[in-house]
């Protein structure tokens, strides 16, 4: 019965991580992180009066830090994909599930760091009434939380599964 519960935790973690990945993709690709009356911008590009352009790497340091941390989060997710393939071929699944859980936790925490860095960049303008945060910003907030929760579920499932594995 407990083994079935572990599969439930792992399945829930997978579903939650998929929601987190959807949020991650939306926030990484949208130009809806920040809006003013005449412009909008995202992590990679922005538009001013319907003229859109990419944003380079020579901007505000906190903005560059936010982008960098989101890239690192994507790297953790790529590592998790590698671990998912390893899950199919290893005998002791608990260590792989633990690795997937840690990758989810680290992806979520690096996303949170990126969100904080972006907030440092944009908050002064928002506070002064010059703009508002957009849907990409809020998708990032949900994304990090989903990754974090999925990581906790996977780590818990891994710890429970260790007692059932034959050495």
Coordinates of C-alpha atoms in Angstrom, one line a residue:
X1 CA 0.0 0.0 0.0
X2 CA 2.8 2.4 0.8
X3 CA 4.5 1.6 -2.5
X4 CA 1.3 2.7 -4.3
X5 CA 1.4 5.9 -2.3
X6 CA 4.9 6.6 -3.5
X7 CA 3.8 6.2 -7.1
X8 CA 1.1 8.7 -6.4
X9 CA 3.6 11.2 -5.0
X10 CA 5.8 10.7 -8.0
X11 CA 2.9 11.0 -10.4
X12 CA 1.7 14.2 -8.7
X13 CA 5.2 15.6 -8.8
X14 CA 5.5 14.9 -12.5
X15 CA 2.2 16.6 -13.2
X16 CA 3.1 19.6 -11.0
X17 CA 6.5 19.9 -12.7
X18 CA 4.8 19.9 -16.1
X19 CA 2.6 22.8 -15.0
X20 CA 5.8 24.5 -13.7
X21 CA 7.5 23.9 -17.1
X22 CA 4.5 25.4 -18.9
X23 CA 4.8 28.5 -16.7
X24 CA 8.5 28.6 -17.4
X25 CA 8.1 28.5 -21.2
X26 CA 5.4 31.2 -21.1
X27 CA 7.5 33.5 -18.9
X28 CA 10.6 33.0 -21.0
X29 CA 9.0 33.6 -24.3
X30 CA 6.5 36.4 -23.5
X31 CA 7.0 40.1 -23.9
X32 CA 4.5 40.6 -21.1
X33 CA 6.7 41.0 -18.1
X34 CA 6.2 44.7 -17.7
X35 CA 3.8 47.3 -19.2
X36 CA 3.7 51.1 -19.4
X37 CA 1.3 53.2 -21.3
X38 CA 3.5 53.1 -24.5
X39 CA 5.6 50.0 -24.1
X40 CA 5.9 46.4 -22.9
X41 CA 8.9 44.2 -22.4
X42 CA 9.9 40.7 -21.5
X43 CA 13.3 39.0 -20.7
X44 CA 14.4 38.9 -24.3
X45 CA 12.7 41.7 -26.1
X46 CA 10.4 44.7 -25.8
X47 CA 8.1 46.9 -27.8
X48 CA 7.8 50.7 -27.8
X49 CA 4.8 52.0 -29.7
X50 CA 4.5 48.8 -31.8
X51 CA 8.2 48.8 -32.7
X52 CA 9.7 45.7 -31.3
X53 CA 13.4 44.8 -30.7
X54 CA 15.5 42.4 -28.8
X55 CA 17.2 43.3 -25.6
X56 CA 20.9 42.8 -25.4
X57 CA 23.2 41.8 -22.5
X58 CA 24.5 45.2 -21.8
X59 CA 21.6 46.5 -19.8
X60 CA 20.8 46.9 -16.2
X61 CA 22.8 44.4 -14.0
X62 CA 19.7 43.1 -12.2
X63 CA 18.0 42.5 -15.5
X64 CA 21.0 40.6 -16.8
X65 CA 21.1 38.6 -13.5
X66 CA 17.4 37.7 -13.9
X67 CA 17.9 36.4 -17.4
X68 CA 21.0 34.5 -16.4
X69 CA 19.2 32.8 -13.5
X70 CA 16.4 31.8 -15.7
X71 CA 18.9 30.2 -18.1
X72 CA 20.4 28.3 -15.1
X73 CA 16.9 27.2 -14.2
X74 CA 16.5 25.8 -17.7
X75 CA 19.8 24.0 -17.4
X76 CA 18.5 22.3 -14.2
X77 CA 15.4 21.2 -16.1
X78 CA 17.6 19.8 -18.9
X79 CA 19.6 17.8 -16.3
X80 CA 16.2 16.5 -15.0
X81 CA 15.4 15.3 -18.5
X82 CA 18.7 13.3 -18.5
X83 CA 17.8 11.8 -15.1
X84 CA 14.4 10.8 -16.5
X85 CA 16.2 8.8 -19.2
X86 CA 18.4 7.3 -16.5
X87 CA 15.3 6.3 -14.5
X88 CA 14.5 3.8 -17.3
X89 CA 17.8 1.9 -17.0
X90 CA 18.9 1.9 -13.4
X91 CA 17.9 -0.7 -10.8
X92 CA 17.7 1.6 -7.8
X93 CA 15.1 4.2 -8.7
X94 CA 15.2 6.1 -5.4
X95 CA 18.5 7.9 -6.2
X96 CA 17.2 9.0 -9.6
X97 CA 14.0 10.3 -8.1
X98 CA 16.0 12.1 -5.5
X99 CA 18.1 13.7 -8.3
X100 CA 15.0 14.7 -10.1
X101 CA 13.6 16.2 -6.9
X102 CA 16.8 18.2 -6.3
X103 CA 16.8 19.4 -9.9
X104 CA 13.2 20.6 -9.5
X105 CA 14.1 22.4 -6.2
X106 CA 17.2 24.0 -7.7
X107 CA 15.3 25.1 -10.8
X108 CA 12.6 26.6 -8.7
X109 CA 15.0 28.4 -6.4
X110 CA 17.0 29.9 -9.3
X111 CA 13.8 31.0 -10.9
X112 CA 12.9 32.7 -7.6
X113 CA 16.3 34.4 -7.6
X114 CA 15.6 35.6 -11.2
X115 CA 12.2 37.0 -10.2
X116 CA 13.7 38.8 -7.3
X117 CA 16.4 40.3 -9.5
X118 CA 13.8 41.4 -12.1
X119 CA 11.7 42.9 -9.3
X120 CA 14.7 45.0 -8.2
X121 CA 15.0 46.2 -11.7
X122 CA 11.4 47.1 -12.4
X123 CA 9.9 47.9 -8.9
X124 CA 11.0 51.5 -8.7
X125 CA 9.1 52.3 -11.9
X126 CA 6.0 50.3 -10.7
X127 CA 6.1 52.0 -7.3
X128 CA 6.2 55.4 -8.9
X129 CA 3.1 54.6 -11.0
X130 CA 5.0 54.4 -14.3
X131 CA 4.1 50.8 -15.2
X132 CA 2.7 47.5 -14.1
X133 CA 3.9 43.9 -14.0
X134 CA 2.4 41.7 -16.7
X135 CA 1.4 38.1 -17.1
X136 CA 4.9 36.8 -17.8
X137 CA 6.0 38.1 -14.4
X138 CA 3.1 36.3 -12.7
X139 CA 3.7 33.1 -14.7
X140 CA 7.3 33.1 -13.3
X141 CA 6.0 33.4 -9.8
X142 CA 3.7 30.4 -10.3
X143 CA 6.4 28.4 -12.1
X144 CA 9.0 28.6 -9.4
X145 CA 6.4 27.5 -6.8
X146 CA 5.3 24.5 -8.9
X147 CA 8.9 23.4 -9.4
X148 CA 9.6 23.8 -5.7
X149 CA 6.6 21.7 -4.7
X150 CA 7.4 19.0 -7.3
X151 CA 10.9 18.8 -5.9
X152 CA 9.6 18.3 -2.4
X153 CA 7.2 15.6 -3.6
X154 CA 10.0 13.8 -5.5
X155 CA 12.4 13.9 -2.6
X156 CA 9.7 12.6 -0.2
X157 CA 8.8 9.8 -2.7
X158 CA 12.5 8.9 -3.0
X159 CA 13.0 8.7 0.8
X160 CA 10.0 6.4 1.1
X161 CA 11.0 4.3 -1.8
X162 CA 14.5 3.6 -0.4
X163 CA 13.1 1.3 2.3
X164 CA 11.5 -0.9 -0.5
X165 CA 14.5 -1.3 -2.7
X166 CA 16.5 -4.5 -2.6
X167 CA 20.2 -4.0 -2.4

